[in-house]
Short mmCIF file of C-alpha atoms and ligand atoms in Angstrom, two decimals:
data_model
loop_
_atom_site.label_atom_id
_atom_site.label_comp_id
_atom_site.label_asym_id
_atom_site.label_seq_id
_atom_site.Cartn_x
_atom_site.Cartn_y
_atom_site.Cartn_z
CA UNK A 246 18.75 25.67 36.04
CA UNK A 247 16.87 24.38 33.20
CA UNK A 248 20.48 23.72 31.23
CA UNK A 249 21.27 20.69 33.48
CA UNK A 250 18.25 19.35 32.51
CA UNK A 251 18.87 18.60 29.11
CA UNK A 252 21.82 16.51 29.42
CA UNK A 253 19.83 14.48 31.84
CA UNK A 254 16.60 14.72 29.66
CA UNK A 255 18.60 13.87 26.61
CA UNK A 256 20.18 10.03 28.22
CA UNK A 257 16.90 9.66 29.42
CA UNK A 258 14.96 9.92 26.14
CA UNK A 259 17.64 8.73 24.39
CA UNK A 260 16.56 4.62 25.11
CA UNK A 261 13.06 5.45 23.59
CA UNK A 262 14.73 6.64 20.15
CA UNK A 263 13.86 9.84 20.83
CA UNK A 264 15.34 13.54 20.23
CA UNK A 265 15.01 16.34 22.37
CA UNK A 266 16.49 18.99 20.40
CA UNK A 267 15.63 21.39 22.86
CA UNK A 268 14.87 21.11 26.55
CA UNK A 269 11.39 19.25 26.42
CA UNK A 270 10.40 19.20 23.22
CA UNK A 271 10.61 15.69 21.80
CA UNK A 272 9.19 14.70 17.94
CA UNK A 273 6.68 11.95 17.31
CA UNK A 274 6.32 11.21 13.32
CA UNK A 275 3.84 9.89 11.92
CA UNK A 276 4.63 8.03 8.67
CA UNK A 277 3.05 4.84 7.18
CA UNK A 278 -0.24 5.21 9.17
CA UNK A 279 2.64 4.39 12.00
CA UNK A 280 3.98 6.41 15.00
CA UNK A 281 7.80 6.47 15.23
CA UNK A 282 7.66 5.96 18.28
CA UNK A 283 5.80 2.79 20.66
CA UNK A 284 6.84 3.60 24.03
CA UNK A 285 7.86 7.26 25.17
CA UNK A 286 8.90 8.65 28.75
CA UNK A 287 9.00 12.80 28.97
CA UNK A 288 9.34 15.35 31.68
CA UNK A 289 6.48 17.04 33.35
CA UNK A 290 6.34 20.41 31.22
CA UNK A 291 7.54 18.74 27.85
CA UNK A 292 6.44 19.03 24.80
CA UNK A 293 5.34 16.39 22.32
CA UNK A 294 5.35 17.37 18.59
CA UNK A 295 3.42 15.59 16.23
CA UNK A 296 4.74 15.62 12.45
CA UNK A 297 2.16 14.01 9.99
CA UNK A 298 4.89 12.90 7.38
CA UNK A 299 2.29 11.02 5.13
CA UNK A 300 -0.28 11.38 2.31
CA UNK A 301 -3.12 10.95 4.75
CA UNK A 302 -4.69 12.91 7.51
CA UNK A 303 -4.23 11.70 11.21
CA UNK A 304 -6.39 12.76 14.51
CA UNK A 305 -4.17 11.91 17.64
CA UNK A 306 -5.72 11.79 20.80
CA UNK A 307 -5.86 9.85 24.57
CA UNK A 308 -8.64 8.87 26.68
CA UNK A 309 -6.10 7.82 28.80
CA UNK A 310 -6.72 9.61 32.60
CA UNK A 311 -3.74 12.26 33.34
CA UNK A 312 -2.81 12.50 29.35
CA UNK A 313 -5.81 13.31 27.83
CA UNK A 314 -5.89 15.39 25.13
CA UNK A 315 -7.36 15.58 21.49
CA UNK A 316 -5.31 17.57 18.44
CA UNK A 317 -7.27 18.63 15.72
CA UNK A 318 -7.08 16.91 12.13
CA UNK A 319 -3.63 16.85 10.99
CA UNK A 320 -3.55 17.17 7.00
CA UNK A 321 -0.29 15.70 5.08
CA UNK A 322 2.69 18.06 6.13
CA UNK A 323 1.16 19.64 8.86
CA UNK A 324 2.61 19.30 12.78
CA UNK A 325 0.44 19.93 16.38
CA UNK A 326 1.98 20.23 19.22
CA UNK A 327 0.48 19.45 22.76
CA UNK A 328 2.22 20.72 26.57
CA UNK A 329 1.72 17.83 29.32
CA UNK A 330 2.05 19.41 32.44
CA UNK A 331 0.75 16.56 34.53
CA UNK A 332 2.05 13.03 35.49
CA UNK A 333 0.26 10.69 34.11
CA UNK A 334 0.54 7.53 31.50
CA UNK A 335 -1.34 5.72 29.27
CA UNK A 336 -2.30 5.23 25.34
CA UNK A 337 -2.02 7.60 22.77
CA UNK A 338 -4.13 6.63 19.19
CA UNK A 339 -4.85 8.05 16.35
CA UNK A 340 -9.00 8.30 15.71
CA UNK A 341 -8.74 7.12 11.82
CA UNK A 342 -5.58 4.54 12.10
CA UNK A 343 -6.90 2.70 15.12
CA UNK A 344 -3.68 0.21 14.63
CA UNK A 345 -1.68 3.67 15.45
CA UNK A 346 -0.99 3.16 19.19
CA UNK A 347 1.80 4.47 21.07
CA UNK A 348 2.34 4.23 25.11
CA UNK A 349 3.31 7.72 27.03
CA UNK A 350 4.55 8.18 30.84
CA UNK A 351 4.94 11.80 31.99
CA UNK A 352 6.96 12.00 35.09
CA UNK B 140 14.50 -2.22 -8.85
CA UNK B 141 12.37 -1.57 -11.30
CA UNK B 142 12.32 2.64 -12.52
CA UNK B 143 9.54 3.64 -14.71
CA UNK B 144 10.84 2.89 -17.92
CA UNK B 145 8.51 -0.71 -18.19
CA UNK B 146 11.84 -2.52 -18.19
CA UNK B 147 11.98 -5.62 -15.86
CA UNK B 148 14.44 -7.58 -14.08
CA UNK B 149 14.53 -10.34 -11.04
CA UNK B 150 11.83 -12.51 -10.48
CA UNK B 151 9.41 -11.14 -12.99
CA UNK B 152 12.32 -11.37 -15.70
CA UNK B 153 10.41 -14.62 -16.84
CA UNK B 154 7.65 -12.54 -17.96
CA UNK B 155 6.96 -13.13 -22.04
CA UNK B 156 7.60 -9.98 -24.65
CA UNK B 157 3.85 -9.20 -24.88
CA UNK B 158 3.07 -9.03 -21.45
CA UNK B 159 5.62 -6.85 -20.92
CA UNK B 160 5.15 -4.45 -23.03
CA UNK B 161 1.46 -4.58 -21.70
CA UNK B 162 3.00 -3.71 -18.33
CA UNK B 163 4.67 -0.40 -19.78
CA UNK B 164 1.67 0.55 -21.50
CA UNK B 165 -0.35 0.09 -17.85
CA UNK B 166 2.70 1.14 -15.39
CA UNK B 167 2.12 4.71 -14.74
CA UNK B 168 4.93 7.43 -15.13
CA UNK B 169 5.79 8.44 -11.29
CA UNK B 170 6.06 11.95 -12.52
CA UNK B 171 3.46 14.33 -12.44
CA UNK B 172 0.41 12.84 -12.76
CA UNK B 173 0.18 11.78 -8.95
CA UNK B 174 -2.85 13.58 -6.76
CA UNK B 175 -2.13 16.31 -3.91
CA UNK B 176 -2.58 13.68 -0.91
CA UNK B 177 -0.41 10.52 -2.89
CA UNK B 178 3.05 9.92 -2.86
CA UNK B 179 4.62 9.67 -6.36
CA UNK B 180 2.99 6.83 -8.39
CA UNK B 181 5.26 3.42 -8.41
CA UNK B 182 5.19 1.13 -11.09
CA UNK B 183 2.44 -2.34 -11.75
CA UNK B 184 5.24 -4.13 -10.62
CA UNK B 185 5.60 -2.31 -7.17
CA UNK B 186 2.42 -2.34 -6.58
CA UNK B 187 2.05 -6.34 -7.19
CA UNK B 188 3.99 -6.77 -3.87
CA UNK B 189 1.50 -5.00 -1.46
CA UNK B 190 -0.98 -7.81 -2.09
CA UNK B 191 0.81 -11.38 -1.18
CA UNK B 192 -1.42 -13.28 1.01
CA UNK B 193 -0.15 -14.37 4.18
CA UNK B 194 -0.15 -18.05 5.12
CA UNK B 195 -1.03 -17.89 8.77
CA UNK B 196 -4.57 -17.54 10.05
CA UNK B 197 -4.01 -15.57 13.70
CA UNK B 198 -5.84 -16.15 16.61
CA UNK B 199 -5.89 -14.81 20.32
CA UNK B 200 -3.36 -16.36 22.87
CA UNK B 201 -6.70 -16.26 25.30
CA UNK B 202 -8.65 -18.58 22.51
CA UNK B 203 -5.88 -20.46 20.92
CA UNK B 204 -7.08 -23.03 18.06
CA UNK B 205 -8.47 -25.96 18.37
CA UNK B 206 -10.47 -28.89 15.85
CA UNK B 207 -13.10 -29.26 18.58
CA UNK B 208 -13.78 -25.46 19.07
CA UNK B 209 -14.33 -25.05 15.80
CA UNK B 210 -16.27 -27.91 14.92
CA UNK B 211 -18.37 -26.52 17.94
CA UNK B 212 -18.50 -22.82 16.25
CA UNK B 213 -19.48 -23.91 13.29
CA UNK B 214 -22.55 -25.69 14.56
CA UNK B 215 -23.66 -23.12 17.09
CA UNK B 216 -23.07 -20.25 14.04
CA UNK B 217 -25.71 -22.38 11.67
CA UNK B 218 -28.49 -23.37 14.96
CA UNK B 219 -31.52 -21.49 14.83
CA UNK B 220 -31.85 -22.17 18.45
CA UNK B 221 -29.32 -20.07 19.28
CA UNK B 222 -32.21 -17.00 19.32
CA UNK B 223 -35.08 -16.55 21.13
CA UNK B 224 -37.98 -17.69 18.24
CA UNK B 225 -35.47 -20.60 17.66
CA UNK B 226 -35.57 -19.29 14.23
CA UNK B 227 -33.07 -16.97 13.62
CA UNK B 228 -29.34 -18.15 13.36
CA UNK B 229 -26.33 -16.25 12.73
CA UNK B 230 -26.83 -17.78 9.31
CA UNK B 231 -29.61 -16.24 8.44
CA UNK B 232 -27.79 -12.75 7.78
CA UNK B 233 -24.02 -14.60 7.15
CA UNK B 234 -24.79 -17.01 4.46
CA UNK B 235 -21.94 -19.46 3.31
CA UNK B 236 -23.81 -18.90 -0.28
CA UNK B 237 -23.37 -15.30 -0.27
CA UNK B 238 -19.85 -15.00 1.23
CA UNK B 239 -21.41 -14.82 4.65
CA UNK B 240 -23.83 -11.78 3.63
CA UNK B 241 -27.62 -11.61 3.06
CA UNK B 242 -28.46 -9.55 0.11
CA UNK B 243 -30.60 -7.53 1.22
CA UNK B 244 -30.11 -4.04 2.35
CA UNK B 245 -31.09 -4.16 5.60
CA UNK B 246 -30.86 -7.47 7.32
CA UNK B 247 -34.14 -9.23 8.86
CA UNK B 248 -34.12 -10.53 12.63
CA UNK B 249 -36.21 -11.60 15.36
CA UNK B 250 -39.83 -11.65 14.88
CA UNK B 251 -39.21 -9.42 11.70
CA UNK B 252 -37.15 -6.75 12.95
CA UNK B 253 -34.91 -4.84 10.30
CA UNK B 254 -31.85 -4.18 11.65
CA UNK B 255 -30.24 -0.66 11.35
CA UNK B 256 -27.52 -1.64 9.18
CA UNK B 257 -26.28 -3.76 6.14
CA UNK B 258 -24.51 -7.16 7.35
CA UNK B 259 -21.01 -7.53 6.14
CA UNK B 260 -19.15 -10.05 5.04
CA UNK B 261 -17.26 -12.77 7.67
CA UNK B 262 -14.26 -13.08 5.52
CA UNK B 263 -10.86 -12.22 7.17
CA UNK B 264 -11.79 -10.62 10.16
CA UNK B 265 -9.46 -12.54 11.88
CA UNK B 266 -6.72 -9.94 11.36
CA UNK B 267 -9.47 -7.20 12.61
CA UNK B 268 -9.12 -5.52 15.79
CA UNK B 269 -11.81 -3.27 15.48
CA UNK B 270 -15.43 -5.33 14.62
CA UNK B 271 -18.53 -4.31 13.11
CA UNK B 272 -18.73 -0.67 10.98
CA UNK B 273 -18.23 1.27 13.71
CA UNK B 274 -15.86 -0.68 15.12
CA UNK B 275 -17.64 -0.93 18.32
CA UNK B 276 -16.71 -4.77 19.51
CA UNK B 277 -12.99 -5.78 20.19
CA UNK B 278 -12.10 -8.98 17.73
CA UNK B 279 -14.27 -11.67 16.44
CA UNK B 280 -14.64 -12.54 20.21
CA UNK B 281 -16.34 -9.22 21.10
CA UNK B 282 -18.77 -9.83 18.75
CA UNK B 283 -21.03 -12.63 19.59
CA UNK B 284 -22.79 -12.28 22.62
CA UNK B 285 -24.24 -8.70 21.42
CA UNK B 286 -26.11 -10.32 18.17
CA UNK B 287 -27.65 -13.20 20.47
CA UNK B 288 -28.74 -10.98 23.38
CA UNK B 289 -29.89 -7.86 21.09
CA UNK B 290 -33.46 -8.55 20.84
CA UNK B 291 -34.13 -7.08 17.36
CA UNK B 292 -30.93 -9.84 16.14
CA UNK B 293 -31.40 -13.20 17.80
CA UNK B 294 -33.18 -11.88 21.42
CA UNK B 295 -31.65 -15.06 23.40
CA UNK B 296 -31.30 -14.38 27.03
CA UNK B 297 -27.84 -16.24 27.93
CA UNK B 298 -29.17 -18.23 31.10
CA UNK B 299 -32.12 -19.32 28.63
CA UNK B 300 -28.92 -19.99 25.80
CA UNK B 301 -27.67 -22.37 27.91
CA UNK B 302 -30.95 -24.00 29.73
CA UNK B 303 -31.32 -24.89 25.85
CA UNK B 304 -28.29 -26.21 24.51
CA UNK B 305 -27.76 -28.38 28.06
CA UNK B 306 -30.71 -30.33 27.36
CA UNK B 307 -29.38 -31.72 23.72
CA UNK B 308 -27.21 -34.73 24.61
CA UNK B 309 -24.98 -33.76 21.23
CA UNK B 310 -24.06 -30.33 22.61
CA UNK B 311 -22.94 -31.48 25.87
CA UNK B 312 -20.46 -34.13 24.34
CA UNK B 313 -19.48 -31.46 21.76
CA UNK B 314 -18.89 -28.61 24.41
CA UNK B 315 -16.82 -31.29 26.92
CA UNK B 316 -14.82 -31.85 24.15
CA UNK B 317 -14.10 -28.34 22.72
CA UNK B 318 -13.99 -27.13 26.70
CA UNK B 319 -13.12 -30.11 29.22
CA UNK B 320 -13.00 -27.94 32.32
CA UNK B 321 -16.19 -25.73 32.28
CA UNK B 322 -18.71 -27.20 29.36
CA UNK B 323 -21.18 -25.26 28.25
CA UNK B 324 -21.04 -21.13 29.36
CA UNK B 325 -21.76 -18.24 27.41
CA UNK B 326 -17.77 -17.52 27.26
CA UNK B 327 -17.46 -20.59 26.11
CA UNK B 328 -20.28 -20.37 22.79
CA UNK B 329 -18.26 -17.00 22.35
CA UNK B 330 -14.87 -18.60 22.12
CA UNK B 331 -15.86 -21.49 19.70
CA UNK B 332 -17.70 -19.04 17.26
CA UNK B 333 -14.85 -17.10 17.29
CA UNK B 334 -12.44 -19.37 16.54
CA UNK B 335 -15.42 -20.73 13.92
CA UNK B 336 -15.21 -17.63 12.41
CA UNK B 337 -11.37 -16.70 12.39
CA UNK B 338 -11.22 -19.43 9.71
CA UNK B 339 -13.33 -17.78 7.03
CA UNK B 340 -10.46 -17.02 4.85
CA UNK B 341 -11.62 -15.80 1.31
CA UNK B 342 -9.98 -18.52 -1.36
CA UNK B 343 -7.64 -17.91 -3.37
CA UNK B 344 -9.16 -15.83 -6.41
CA UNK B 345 -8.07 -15.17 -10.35
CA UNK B 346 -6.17 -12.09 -8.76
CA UNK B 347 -4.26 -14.26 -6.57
CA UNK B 348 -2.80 -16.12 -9.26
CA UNK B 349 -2.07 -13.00 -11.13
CA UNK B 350 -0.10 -11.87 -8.16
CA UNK B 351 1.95 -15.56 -8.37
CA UNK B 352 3.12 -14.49 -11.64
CA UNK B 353 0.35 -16.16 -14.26
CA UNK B 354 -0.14 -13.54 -16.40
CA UNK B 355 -3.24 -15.01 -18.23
CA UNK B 356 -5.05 -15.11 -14.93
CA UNK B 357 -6.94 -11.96 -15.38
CA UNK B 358 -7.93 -9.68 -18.19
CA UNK B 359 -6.47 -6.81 -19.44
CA UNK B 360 -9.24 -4.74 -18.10
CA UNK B 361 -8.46 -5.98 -14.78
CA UNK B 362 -4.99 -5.42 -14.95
CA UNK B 363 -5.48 -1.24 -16.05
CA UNK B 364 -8.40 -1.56 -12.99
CA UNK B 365 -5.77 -2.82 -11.02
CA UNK B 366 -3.76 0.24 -11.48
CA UNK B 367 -6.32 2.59 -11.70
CA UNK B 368 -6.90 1.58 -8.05
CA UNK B 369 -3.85 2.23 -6.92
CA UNK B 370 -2.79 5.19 -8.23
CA UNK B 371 -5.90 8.17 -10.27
CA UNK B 372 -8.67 6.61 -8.36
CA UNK B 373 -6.75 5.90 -4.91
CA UNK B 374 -8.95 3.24 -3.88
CA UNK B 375 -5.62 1.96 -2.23
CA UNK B 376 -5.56 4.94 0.49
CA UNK B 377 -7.76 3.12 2.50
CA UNK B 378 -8.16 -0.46 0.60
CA UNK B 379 -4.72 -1.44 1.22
CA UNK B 380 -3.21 -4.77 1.35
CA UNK B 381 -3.88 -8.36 0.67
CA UNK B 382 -7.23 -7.93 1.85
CA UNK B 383 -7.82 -4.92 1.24
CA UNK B 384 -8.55 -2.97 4.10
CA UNK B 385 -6.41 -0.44 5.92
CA UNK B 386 -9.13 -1.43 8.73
CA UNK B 387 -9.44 2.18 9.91
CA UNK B 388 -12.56 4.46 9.59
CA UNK B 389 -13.89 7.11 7.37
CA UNK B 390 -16.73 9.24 6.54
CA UNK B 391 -17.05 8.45 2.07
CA UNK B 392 -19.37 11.07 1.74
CA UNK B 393 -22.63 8.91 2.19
CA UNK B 394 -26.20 10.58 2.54
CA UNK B 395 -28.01 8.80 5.23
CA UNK B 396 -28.17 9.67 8.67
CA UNK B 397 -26.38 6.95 10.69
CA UNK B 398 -23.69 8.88 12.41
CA UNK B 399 -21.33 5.86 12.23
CA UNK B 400 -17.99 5.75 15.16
CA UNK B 401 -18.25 9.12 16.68
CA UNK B 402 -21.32 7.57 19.00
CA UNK B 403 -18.01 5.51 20.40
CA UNK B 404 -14.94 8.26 19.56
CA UNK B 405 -16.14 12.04 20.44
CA UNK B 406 -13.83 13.19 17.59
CA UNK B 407 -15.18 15.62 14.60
CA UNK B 408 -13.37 13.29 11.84
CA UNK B 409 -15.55 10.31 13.22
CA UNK B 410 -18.76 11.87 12.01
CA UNK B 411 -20.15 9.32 9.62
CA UNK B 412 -17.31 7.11 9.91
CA UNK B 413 -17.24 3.60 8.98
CA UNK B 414 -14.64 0.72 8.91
CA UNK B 415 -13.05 0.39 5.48
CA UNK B 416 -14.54 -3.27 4.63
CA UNK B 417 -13.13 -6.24 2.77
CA UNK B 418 -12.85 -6.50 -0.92
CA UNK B 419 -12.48 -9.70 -0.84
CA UNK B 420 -15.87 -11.64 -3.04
CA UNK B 421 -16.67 -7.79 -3.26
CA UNK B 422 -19.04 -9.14 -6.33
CA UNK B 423 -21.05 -11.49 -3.98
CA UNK B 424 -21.69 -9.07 -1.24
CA UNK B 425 -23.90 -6.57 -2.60
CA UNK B 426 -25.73 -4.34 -2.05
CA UNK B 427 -23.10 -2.14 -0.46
CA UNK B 428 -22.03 0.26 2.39
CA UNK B 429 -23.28 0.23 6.16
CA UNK B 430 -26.46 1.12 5.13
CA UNK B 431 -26.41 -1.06 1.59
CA UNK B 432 -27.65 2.12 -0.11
CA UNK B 433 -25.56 1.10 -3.33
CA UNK B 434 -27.01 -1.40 -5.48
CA UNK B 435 -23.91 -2.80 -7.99
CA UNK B 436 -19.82 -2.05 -8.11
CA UNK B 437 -20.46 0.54 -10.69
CA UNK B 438 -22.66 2.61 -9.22
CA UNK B 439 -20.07 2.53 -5.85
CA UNK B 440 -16.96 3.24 -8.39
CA UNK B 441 -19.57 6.18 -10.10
CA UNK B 442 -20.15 7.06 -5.68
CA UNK B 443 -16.37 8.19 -5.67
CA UNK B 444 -15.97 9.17 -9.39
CA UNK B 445 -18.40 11.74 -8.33
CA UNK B 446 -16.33 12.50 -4.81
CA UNK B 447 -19.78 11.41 -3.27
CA UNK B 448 -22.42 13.07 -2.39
CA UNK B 449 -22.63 15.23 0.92
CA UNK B 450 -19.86 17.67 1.38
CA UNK B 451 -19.44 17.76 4.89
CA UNK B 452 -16.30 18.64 6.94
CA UNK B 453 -15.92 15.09 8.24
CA UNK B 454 -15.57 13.62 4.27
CA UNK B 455 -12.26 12.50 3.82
CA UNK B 456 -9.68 14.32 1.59
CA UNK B 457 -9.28 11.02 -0.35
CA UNK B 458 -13.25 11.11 -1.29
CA UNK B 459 -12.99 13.76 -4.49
CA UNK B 460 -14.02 14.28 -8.07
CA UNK B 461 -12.01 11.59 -9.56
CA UNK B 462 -12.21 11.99 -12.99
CA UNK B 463 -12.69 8.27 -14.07
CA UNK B 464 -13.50 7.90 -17.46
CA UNK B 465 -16.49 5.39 -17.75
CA UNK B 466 -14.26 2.80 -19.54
CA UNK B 467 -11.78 3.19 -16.52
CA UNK B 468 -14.77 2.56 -14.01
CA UNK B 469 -15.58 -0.62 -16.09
CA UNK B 470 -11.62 -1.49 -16.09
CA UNK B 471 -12.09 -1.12 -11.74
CA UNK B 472 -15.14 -3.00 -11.57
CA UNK B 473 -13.58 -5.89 -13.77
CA UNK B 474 -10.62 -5.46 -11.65
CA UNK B 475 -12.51 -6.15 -8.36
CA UNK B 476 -14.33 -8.85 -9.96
CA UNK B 477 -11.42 -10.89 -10.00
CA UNK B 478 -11.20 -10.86 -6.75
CA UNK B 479 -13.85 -13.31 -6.07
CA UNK B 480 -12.81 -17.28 -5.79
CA UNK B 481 -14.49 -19.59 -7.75
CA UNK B 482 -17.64 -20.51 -6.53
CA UNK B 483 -17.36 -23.87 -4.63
CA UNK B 484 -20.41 -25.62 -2.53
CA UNK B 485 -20.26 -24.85 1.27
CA UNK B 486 -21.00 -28.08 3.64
CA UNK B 487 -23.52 -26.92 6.31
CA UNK B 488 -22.86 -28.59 9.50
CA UNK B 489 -25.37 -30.90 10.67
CA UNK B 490 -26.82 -30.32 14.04
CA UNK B 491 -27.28 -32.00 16.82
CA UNK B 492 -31.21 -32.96 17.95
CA UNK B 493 -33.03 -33.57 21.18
CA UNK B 494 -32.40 -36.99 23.24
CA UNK B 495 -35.14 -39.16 22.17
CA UNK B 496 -34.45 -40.78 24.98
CA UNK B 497 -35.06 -38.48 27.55
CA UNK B 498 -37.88 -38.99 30.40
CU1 CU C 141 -3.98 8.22 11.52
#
């Protein structure tokens, strides 16, 4: 069952420059005090990956209703991930780097 | 490009023998000299190009510029009136003479009160999102009505505000003009400060010209600061750009007890967080830090040479035993000395009075 999904998943994704390697796990880098993403749509279930890429340590989080969520401090190199297994949409920032802002939907 | 070898080539080609081999002697090798937490060290050169100034001021598409608006700011900034006592203006703490700062530690308000932090400077916080240290007002915009109505700042109820500045004949002319549909609201005084404010840009300062390519316009001292900054001391982590600022926050290791931007962001790493400030006339805005704890720019430089001083889990990684030498912290305070314009005489508006003819 879950094999047709990623296909589907994959086209998707694919607008928002994303890549879903593996059924519902999609990568969000952060390099530059920037996300590499701005805008990102994911299944309900998925998993977003967060790759700290630069010489500074990040603190992603939402106060967004429906997403949520707070990872802990991310040193250089190190990755979180985080499961959303609600719809929902809104802002995700980074505590420290208030200008990094990206927008998630979870459908 | 330009490697590491202190060769040069495009635009700064035009550069004469001795200054360049000046520039080799300052340009750091990338190799291995670079901290855990920086990427590998670039060269003077390189680094010259993260500081052009831009040429546009921005402003919000909701309070677009105007002459009239900011004529209008610029009065209601410098009127006493504007507070309760009619003696406290906004420039009282952001004077024009000390790049919009008070020199004092603590800044004094309404009937006496000392307010609970240091007052920073006004310049460039038009390309701020996030206002005042912890970053707890949205734009210049979100910060105006809080100092009028908080009664230990100006303690100006807004109905009184404009009770006030409707019965001065030169306000009501200035206001139709700067606002033809509604006159004089409390939106309204907001959006003409604001736009008042978005135009304190710091001049252009000996650094500046440096950066344009005249090599005479700072000294040699300034020039090894300049690198120091960027690359052992990594003042650049979080004092990036033209102005300086990355404007995001961080707890530098201070002792007081202010607990800074988690009171607005429940996060751990906001613990005694602050908004990285300006640089920009850094030598006319002391004392320094949220709390204006530090009296000069070599006791702040000897603050991070030491890797400050509370350990705490919330201190960022960037805030460590640097290692300075104390003829490298003299090179960084010269350094940041040139980034202060020339002095040059600020004209204070002049206000308008009550209607003398009035019944
Ligand atoms: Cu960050």
């Amino acid at each position: 069952m879950r094999r047709y999904l990623v296909p589907v998943l994959a086209t998707f994704i694919g607008a928002a420059g994303s890549y879903a390697f593996a059924a519902g796990t999609h990568t969000v880098v952060q390099s530059e005090k920037k996300f590499s993403e701005a805008e990102l749509t994911i299944a309900k279930g998925d998993t977003l990956v967060f790759k700290n890429e630069d010489p500074f340590t990040h603190n992603v989080y939402s106060q967004s209703p429906g997403i949520a969520f707070e990872l802990k401090v991310q040193k250089p190199g190190e990755s979180s991930d985080i499961k959303f297994d609600r719809e929902g949409s809104g802002e995700i920032r980074c505590a420290i780097h208030p200008q990094m802002k990206m927008k998630l939907t979870v459908k | 490009m330009q490697k590491n070898s202190g060769t040069l080539t495009g635009r700064f080609a035009a550069i004469s023998a001795v200054a360049l081999a000046l520039v080799a002697a300052i340009a750091a090798p990338a190799s291995a000299q670079n901290l855990p937490l920086q990427k590998p060290w670039k060269t003077i050169a390189e680094y010259k190009k993260d500081y052009v100034r831009p040429t546009k001021v921005p402003y919000l598409a909701e309070n677009p510029y105007t002459p009239e608006k900011e004529r209008l700011g610029q009065m209601l900034f410098f009127d006493p009136r504007l507070s309760g006592s009619n003696a406290v203006a906004c420039a009282n703490c952001h004077l024009p003479g000390m790049a919009w700062t008070d020199g004092v530690a603590k800044s004094v308000g309404e009937k006496g009160a000392i307010h609970v932090r240091n007052a920073p400077t006004l310049f460039n916080l038009a390309w701020t999102e996030q206002t005042a240290w912890d970053g707890r007002t949205e734009y210049l915009e979100g910060h105006v009505k809080g100092p009028i109505g908080n009664p230990r700042v100006m303690g100006q109820p807004a109905d009184q505000l404009i009770a006030e500045l409707g019965a001065i004949g030169g306000y009501r002319d200035a206001f139709k003009a700067a606002f033809p549909k509604d006159g004089i609201t409390m939106d309204n005084v907001m959006r003409a400060i604001a736009v008042f404010e978005r135009g304190l840009v710091s001049g252009e300062a000996p650094f500046d010209h440096w950066i344009k390519g005249n090599e005479k316009a700072i000294s040699e001292s300034a020039k090894r600061g300049f690198m120091l900054f960027n690359t052992k001391a990594d003042c650049a982590a979080c004092h990036s750009g033209w102005s300086f600022t990355d404007q995001s926050f961080y707890d530098i290791g201070l002792s007081d007890a202010d607990e800074g931007r988690i009171k607005i962001i429940k996060l751990a790493s906001m613990n005694h967080a602050f908004k990285t400030p300006t640089l920009r006339e850094i030598g006319r805005t002391a004392p320094y830090m949220h709390d204006g704890s530090i009296a000069n720019l070599t006791k702040v430089v000897e603050h991070y040479n030491r890797g400050g001083d509370v350990k705490r889990e919330s201190v960022s990684e960037h805030v460590r035993p640097l290692n300075l030498t104390k003829a490298e912290i003299g090179d960084i305070v010269d350094f940041l000395l040139s980034l202060d314009a020339p002095d040059k005489p600020y004209p204070v508006p002049s206000l308008p009075m009550v209607d003398h003819k009035a019944p």
